[in-house]
Coordinates of C-alpha atoms in Angstrom, one line a residue:
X2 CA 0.0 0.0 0.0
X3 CA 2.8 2.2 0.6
X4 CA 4.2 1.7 -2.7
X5 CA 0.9 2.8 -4.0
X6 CA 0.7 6.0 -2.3
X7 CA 4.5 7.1 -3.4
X8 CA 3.0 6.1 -7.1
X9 CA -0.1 8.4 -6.6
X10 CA 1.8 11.1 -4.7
X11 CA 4.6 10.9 -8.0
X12 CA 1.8 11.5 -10.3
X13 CA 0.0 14.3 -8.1
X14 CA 3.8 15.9 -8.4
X15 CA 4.3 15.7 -12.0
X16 CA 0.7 16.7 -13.1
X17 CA 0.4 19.7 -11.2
X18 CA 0.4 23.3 -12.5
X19 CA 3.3 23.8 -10.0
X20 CA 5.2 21.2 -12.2
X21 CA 4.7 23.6 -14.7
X22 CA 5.8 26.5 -13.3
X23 CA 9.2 26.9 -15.3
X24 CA 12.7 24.9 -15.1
X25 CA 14.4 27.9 -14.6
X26 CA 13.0 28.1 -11.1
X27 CA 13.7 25.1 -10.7
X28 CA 17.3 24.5 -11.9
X29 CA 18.2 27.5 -9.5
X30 CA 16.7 25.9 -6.6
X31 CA 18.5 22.6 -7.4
X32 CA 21.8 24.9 -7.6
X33 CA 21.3 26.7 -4.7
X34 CA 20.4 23.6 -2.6
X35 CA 24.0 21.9 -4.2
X36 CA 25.5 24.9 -2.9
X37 CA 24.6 25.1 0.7
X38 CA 25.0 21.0 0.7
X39 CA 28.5 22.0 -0.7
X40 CA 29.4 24.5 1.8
X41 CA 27.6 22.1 4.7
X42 CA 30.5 19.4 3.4
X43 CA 33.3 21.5 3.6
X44 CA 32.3 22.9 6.0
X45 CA 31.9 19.8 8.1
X46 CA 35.0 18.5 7.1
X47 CA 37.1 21.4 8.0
X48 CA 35.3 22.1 11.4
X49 CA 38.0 19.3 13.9
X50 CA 40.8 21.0 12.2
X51 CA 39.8 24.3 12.4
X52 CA 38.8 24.2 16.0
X53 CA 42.5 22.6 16.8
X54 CA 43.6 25.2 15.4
X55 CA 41.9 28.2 17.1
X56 CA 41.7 26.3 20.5
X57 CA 44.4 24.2 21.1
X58 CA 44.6 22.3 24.1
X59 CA 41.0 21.7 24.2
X60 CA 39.3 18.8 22.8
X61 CA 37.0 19.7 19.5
X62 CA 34.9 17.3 20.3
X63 CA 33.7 19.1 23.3
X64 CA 33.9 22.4 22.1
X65 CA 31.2 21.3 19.5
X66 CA 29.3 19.7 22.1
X67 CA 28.8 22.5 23.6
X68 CA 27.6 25.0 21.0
X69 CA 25.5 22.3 19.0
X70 CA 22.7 23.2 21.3
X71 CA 22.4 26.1 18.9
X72 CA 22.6 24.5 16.1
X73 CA 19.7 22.5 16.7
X74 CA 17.8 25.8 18.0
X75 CA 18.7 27.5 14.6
X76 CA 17.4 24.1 12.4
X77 CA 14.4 24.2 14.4
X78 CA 13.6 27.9 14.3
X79 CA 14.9 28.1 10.1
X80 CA 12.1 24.6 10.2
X81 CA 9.1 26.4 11.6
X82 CA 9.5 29.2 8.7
X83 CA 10.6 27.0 5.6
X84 CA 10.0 23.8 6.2
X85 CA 6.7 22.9 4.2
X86 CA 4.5 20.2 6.2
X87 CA 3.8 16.9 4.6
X88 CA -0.1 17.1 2.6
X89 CA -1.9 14.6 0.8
X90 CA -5.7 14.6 -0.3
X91 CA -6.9 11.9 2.4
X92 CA -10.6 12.4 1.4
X93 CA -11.4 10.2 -1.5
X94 CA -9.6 7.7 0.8
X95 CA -11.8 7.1 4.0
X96 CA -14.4 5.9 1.4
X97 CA -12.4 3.1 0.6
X98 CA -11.0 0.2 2.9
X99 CA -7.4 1.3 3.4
X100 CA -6.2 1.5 7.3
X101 CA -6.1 5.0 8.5
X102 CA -3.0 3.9 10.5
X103 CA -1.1 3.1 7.1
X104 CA -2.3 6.8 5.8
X105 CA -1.3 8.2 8.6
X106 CA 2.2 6.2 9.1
X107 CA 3.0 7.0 5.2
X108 CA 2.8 11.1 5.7
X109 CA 4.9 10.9 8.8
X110 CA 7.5 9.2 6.7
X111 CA 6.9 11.0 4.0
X112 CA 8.1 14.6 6.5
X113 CA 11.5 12.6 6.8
X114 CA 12.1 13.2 3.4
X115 CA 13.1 16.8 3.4
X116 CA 16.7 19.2 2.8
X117 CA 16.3 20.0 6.3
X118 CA 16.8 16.1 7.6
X119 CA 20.0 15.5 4.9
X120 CA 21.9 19.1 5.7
X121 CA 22.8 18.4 9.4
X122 CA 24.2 14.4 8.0
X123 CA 26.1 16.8 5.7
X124 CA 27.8 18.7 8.0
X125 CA 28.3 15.8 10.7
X126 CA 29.8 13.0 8.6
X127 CA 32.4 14.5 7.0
X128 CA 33.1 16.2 10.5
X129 CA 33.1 12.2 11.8
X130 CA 35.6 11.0 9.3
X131 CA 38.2 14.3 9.8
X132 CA 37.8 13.6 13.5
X133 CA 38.0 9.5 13.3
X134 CA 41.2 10.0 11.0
X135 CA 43.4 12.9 12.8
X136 CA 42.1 12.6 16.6
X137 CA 42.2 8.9 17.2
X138 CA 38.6 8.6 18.6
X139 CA 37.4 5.3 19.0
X140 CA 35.4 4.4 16.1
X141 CA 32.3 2.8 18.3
X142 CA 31.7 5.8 20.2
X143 CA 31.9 8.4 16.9
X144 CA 29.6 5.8 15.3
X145 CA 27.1 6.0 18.0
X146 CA 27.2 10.2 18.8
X147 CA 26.5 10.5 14.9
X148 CA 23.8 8.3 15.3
X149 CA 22.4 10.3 18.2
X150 CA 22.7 13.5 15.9
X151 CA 20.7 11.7 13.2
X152 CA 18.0 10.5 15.9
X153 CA 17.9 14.4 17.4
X154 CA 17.7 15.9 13.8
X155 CA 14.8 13.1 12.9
X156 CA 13.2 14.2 16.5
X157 CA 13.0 18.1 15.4
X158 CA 11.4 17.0 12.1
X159 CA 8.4 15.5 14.3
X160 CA 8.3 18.5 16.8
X161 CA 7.9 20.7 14.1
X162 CA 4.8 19.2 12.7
X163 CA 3.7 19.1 15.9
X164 CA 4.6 23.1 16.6
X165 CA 3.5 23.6 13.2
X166 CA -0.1 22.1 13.7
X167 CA -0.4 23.3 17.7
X168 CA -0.5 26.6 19.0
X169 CA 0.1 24.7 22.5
X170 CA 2.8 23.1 21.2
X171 CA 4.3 26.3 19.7
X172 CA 3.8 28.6 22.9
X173 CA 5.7 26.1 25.0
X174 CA 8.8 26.0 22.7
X175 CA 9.0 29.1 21.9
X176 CA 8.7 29.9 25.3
X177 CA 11.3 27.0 25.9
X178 CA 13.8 28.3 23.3
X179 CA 13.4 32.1 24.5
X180 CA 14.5 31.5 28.2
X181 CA 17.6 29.5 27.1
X182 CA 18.7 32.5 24.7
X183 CA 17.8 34.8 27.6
X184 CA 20.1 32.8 30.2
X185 CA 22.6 32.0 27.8
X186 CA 22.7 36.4 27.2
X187 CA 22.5 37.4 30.6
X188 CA 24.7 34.9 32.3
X189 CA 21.9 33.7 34.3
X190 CA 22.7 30.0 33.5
X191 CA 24.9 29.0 31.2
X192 CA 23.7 26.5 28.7
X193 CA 26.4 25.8 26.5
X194 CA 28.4 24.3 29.2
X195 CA 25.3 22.2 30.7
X196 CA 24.0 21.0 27.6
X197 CA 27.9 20.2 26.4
X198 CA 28.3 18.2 28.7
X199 CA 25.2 16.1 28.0
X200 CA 25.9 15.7 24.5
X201 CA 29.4 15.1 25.1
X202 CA 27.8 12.1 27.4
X203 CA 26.2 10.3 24.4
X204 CA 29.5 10.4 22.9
X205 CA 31.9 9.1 25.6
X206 CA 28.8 6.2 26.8
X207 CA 27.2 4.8 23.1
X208 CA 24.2 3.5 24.9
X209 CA 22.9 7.0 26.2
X210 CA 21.8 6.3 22.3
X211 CA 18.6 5.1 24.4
X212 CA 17.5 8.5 25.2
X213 CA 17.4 10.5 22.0
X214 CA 15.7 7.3 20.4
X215 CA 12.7 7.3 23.1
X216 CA 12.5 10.8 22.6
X217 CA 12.2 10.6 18.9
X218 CA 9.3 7.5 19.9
X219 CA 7.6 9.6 22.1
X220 CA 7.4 12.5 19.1
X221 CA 6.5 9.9 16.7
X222 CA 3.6 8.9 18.3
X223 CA 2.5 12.3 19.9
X224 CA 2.1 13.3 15.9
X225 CA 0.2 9.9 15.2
X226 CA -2.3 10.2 18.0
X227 CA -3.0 13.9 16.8
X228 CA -3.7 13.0 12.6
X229 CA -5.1 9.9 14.1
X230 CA -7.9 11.8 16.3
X231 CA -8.3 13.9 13.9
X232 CA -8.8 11.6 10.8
X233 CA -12.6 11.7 9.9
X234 CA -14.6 13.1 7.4
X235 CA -16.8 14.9 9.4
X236 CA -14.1 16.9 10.3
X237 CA -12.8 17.6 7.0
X238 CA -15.9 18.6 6.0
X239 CA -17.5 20.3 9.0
X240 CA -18.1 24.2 8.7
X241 CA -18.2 26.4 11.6
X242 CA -20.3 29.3 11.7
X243 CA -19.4 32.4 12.8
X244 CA -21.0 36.0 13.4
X245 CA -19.8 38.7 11.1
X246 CA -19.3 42.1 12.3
X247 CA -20.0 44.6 9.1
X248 CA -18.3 48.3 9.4
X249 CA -18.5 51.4 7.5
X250 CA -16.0 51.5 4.8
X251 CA -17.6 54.0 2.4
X252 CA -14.3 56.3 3.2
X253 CA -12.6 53.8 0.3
X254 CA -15.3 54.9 -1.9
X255 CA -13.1 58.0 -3.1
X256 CA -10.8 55.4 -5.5
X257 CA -13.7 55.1 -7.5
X258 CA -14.2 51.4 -9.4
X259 CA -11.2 50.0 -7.1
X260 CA -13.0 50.9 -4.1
X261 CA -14.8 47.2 -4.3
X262 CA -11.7 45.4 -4.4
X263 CA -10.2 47.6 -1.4
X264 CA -12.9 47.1 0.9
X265 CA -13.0 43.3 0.0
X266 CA -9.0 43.3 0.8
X267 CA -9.9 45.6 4.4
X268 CA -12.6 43.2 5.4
X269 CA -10.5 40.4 4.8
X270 CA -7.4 41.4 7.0
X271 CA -10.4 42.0 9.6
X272 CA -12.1 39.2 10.0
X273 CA -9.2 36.7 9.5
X274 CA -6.8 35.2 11.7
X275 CA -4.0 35.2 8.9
X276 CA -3.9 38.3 7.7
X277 CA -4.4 40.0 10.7
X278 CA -1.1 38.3 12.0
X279 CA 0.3 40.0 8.7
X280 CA -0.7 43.3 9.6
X281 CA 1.0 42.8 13.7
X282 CA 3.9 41.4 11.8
X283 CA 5.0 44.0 9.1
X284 CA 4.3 46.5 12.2
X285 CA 6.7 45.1 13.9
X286 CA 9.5 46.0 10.9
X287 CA 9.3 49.3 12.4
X288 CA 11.6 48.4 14.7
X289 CA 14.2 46.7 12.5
X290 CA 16.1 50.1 12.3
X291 CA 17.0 50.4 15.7
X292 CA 19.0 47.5 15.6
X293 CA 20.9 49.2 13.4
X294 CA 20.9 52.7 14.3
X295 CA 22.1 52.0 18.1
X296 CA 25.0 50.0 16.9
X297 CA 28.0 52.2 16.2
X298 CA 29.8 49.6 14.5
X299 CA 27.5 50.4 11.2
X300 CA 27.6 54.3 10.8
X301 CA 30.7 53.2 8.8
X302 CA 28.6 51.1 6.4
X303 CA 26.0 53.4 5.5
X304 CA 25.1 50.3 3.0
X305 CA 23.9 48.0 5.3
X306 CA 21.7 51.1 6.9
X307 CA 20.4 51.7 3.3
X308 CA 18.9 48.1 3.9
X309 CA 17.7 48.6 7.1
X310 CA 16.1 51.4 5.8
X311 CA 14.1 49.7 3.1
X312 CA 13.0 47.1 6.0
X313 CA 11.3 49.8 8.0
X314 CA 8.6 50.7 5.8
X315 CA 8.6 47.2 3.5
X316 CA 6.7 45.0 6.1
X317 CA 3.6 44.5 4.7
X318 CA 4.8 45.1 1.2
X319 CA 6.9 41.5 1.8
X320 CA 4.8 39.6 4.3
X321 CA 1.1 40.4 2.4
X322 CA 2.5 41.8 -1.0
X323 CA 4.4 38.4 -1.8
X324 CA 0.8 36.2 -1.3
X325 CA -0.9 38.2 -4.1
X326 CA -3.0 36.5 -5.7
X327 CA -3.3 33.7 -2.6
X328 CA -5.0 35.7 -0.7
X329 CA -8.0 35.2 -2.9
X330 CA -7.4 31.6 -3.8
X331 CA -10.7 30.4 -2.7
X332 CA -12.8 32.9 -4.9
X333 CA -10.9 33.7 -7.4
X334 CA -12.5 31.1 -9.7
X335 CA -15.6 33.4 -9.1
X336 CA -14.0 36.1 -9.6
X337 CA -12.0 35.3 -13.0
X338 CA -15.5 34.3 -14.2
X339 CA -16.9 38.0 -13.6
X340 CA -16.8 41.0 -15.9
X341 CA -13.9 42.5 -14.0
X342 CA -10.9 44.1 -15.5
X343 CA -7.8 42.7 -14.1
X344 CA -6.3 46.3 -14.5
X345 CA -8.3 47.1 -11.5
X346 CA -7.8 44.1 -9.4
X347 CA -4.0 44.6 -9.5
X348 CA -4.1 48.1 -9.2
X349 CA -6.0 47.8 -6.1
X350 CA -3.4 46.0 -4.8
X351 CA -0.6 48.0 -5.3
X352 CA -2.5 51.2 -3.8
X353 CA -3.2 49.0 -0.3
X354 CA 0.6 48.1 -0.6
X355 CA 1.7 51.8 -1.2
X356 CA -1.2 53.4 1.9
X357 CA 0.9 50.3 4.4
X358 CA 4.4 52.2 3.3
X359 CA 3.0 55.9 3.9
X360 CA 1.9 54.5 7.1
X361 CA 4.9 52.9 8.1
X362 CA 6.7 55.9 6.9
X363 CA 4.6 58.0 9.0
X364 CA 4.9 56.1 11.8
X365 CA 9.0 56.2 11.5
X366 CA 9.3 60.0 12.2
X367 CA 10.9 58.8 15.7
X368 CA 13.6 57.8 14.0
X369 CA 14.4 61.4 13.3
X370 CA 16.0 61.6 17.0
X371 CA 19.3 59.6 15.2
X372 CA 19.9 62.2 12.9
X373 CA 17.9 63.6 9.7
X374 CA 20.5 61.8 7.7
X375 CA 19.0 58.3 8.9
X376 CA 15.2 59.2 8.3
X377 CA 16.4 60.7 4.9
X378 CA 17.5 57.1 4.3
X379 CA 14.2 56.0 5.2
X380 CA 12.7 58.4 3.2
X381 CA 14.3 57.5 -0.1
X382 CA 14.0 53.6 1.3
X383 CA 9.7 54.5 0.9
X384 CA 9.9 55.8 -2.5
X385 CA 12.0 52.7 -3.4
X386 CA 9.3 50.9 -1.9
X387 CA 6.3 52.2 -3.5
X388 CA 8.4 53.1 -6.9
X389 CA 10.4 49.8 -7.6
X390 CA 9.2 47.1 -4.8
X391 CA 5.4 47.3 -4.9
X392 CA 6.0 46.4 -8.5
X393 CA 8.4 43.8 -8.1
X394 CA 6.0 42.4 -5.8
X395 CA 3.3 42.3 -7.9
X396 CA 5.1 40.6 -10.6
X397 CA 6.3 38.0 -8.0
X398 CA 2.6 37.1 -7.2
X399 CA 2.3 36.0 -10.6
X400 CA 4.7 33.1 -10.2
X401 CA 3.3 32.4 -6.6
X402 CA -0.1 30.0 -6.9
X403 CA 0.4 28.0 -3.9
X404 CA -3.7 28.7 -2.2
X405 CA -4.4 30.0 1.4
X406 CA -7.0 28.4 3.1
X407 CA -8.3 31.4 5.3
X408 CA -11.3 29.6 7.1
X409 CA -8.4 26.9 8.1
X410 CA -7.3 27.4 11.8
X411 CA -3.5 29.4 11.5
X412 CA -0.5 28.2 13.5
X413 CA 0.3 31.0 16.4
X414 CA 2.5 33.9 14.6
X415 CA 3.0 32.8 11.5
X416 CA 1.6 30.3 9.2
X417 CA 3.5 29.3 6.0
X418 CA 0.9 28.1 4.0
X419 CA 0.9 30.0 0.6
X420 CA 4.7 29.7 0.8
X421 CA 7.1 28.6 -1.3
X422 CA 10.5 28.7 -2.5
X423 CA 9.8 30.8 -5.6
X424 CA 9.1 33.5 -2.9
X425 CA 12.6 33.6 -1.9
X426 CA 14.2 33.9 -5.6
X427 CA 11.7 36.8 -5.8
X428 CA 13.1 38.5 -2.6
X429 CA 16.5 38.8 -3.9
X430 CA 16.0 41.9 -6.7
X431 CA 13.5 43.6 -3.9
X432 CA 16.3 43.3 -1.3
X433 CA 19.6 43.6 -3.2
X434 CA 18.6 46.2 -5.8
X435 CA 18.3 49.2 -3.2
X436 CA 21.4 48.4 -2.0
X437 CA 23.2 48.4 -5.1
X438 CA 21.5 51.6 -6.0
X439 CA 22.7 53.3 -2.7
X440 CA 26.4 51.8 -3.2
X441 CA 27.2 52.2 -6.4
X442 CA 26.7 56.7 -6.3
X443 CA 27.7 56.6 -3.1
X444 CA 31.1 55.1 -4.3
X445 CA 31.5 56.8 -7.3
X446 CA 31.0 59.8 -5.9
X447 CA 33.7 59.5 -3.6
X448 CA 32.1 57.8 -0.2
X449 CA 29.0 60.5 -0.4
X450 CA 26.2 59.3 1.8
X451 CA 23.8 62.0 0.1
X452 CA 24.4 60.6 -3.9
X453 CA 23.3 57.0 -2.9
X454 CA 20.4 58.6 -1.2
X455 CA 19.1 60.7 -3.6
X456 CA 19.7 57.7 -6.1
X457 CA 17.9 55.4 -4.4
X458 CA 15.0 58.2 -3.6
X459 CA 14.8 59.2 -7.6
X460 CA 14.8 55.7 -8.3
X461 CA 11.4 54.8 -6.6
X462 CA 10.2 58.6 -8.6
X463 CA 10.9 57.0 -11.8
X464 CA 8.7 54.1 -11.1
X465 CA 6.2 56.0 -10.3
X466 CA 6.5 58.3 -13.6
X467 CA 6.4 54.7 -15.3
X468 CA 3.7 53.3 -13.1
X469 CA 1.2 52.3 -16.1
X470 CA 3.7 51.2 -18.2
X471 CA 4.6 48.8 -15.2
X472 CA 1.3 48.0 -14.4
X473 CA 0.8 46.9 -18.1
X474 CA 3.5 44.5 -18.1
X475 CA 2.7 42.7 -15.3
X476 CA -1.1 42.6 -16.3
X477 CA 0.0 40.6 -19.0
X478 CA 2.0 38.1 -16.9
X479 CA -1.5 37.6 -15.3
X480 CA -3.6 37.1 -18.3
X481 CA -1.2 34.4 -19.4
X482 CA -1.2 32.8 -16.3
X483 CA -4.7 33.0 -15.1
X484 CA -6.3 29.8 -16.2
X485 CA -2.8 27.9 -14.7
X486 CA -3.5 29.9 -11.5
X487 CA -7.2 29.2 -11.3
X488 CA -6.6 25.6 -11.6
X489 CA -3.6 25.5 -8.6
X490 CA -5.9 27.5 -6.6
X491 CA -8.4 24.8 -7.6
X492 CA -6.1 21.9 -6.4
X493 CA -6.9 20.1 -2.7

């Protein structure tokens, strides 16, 4: 049976619209994943000798003991954002007599294979074999701690279905992770140390191996008692039925035939769980200046506060900007079937994404106590932003037809469905480009601060003077894509 579901799940794969989506896309991902598995190998492999070297005297295999707490905290933490949770249509098959413990075995094995399982093998082996060769470790006990590594990476997969799928679950690790940071920063306790010398345990006594594995048991079947309780089709198909508050929103009514599609995108970010978590989220990016603004060490980069800059009023142009057209994934059948120009459905857009950055530019006048040459840099970071990024957003949302489910219960913070990879290849011209456009004048022109501003400010002017011209382009990307979009967005 499990052979059957990898055949069905192949096919799902191959005739889906994703599939289709271009091999470019895909050939970079493939060549960015070989490069960080690259760099992982290396990496590994020059980590004993490296340490030896910086630290002599001291055993490596302690001193990576010690900080491989962190490690874990970082896979686990990069895991809750990128990692995308195992699916499979499971409706058409509790008609038919297949055990639901097979179903439910075969998607928890199919959430071991993942990039985030392999990189940590691809950092410890070679780190193994440079250790086994030039430190004389007996080969049993190196055997067994890489074991143990495999068994806790396999044990953070499971916890992050289950942190993924549990707001419970999610408050207390968080929670968990937080309070080690904070002792670790403040010298309360120090963890490194502590949890060195447990992991340096499972090294020097193999059958410690015991404890990771019943861990990883105990994860296992936490995650196969929750899908298990929760696999029935009254669930799947159950509705629930809430009250809807209506509010006046007749003050949109002044952008004439786009009003509609504004007050459609308003109520939405109201009455959802998602999108509201959008909105506390890019408000939040107000703040990401002040880690760079209090920290002397970058007044001599003004590049790197150029980026900052763009940050401060780009959150909800990259957290609700990059999900266009998701947002609307489960009407926009209806709504490709109406008389409406998509003119005005994508300029609607762009004007809710260029109101957020007035706001956020607004709302960054503080910012004027660390000097009118820092909220200059904001300033020309907003017209970049509405000039250059709301476009390049737009454009992205074109590639992006992975649906959101908004009457589906969201995960606490953050919720990555409607993400995907593609989003991150997008990211790069809308983070990069500003920078380049602040470095470059500011070079030429001899280390001036003020020539990579005003570049960067007259940048996001001329996108602005181009605005239709931009707006046509991308239009067109639409057209040609709509029917393939309608029919991901139909997908279960």
């Amino acid at each position: 049976m499990i052979q059957k579901f990898i055949s069905l799940q192949w096919k799902e794969f191959i005739r889906s619209s994703s599939f289709q989506k271009g091999v470019a896309i895909k050939v970079l991902l493939f060549i960015a994943a070989a490069y960080i598995g690259g760099m992982a190998i290396i990496a590994g492999a020059g980590l004993y000798l490296g340490i030896k070297k910086m630290i002599p005297g001291i055993d490596p295999m302690l001193v990576v003991n010690s900080f491989i707490i962190f490690w874990f905290m970082a896979d686990l933490l990069i895991r809750y954002f990128m990692q995308q949770m195992p699916v499979m249509n499971i409706k058409p098959l509790m008609t038919i007599p297949i055990k639901q413990k097979t179903v439910i075995h075969f998607l928890l094995g199919k959430s071991v294979i993942s990039f985030f399982n392999l990189l940590p093998l691809l950092v410890a082996i070679p780190y193994c074999v440079t250790a086994y060769i030039n430190g004389n470790y007996p080969l049993l006990n190196i055997l067994f701690w890489l074991l143990s590594i495999i068994v806790i990476t396999l044990s953070l997969n499971f916890l992050n279905v289950l942190v993924n799928k549990s707001n419970t679950v999610f408050y207390i690790t968080a929670t968990l992770l937080v309070s080690i940071v904070a002792c670790q920063y403040f010298g309360i306790y120090n963890i490194a140390q502590h949890a060195g010398m447990v992991f340096y345990g499972l090294y020097m006594n193999p059958y410690y191996i015991v404890i990771p594995i019943a861990i990883l048991a105990i994860l296992y079947y936490a995650n196969f008692n929750y899908l298990n309780n929760r696999f029935y089709l009254d669930s799947a198909i159950s509705k629930k039925v809430k009250e809807v508050n209506t509010s006046d929103l007749s003050w949109l009514d002044r952008f004439g035939s786009m009003a509609t599609f504004l007050k459609n995108d308003v109520r939405m970010i109201w009455r959802n769980k998602r999108p509201r978590q959008v909105v506390i989220m890019s408000f939040l990016f107000l703040f990401y200046g002040v880690l760079f603004f209090t920290n002397k060490l970058y007044n001599d980069m003004p590049a790197f506060l150029a980026f900052a800059s763009i940050f401060i009023t780009a959150g909800f142009l990259f957290s609700f900007g990059q999900l266009v057209p998701s947002w609307d994934s489960e009407h926009y059948k209806m709504m490709m079937s109406q008389n409406i120009p998509y003119r005005q459905y994508l300029e609607s857009k762009w004007y809710l994404m260029v109101i957020a950055v007035v706001i956020s530019f607004v709302l960054s006048t503080p910012y004027i106590y660390f000097g009118w040459d820092k909220y200059a840099m904001i300033a020309a970071g907003a017209s970049f932003n509405i000039g250059i990024n709301s476009f390049v957003t737009l454009f992205g949302g074109a590639l992006n037809r992975v649906p959101i489910k908004l009457n589906e219960r969201a995960k606490a913070f953050s919720n990555t469905q409607g993400f995907n990879p593609t989003q991150l290849l997008i990211a790069l011209p809308k983070l990069l480009l500003p920078v380049l456009l602040f470095w470059l004048p500011y070079y030429l022109a001899n280390y001036n601060v003020n020539a990579g501003i005003i570049t960067l400010a007259v940048s996001g002017v001329v996108g602005l003077v181009f605005r239709n011209y931009f707006l046509t382009q991308i239009e067109n990307v639409y057209q040609k894509g709509k029917y393939k979009t309608v029919a991901a967005f139909d997908e279960k």
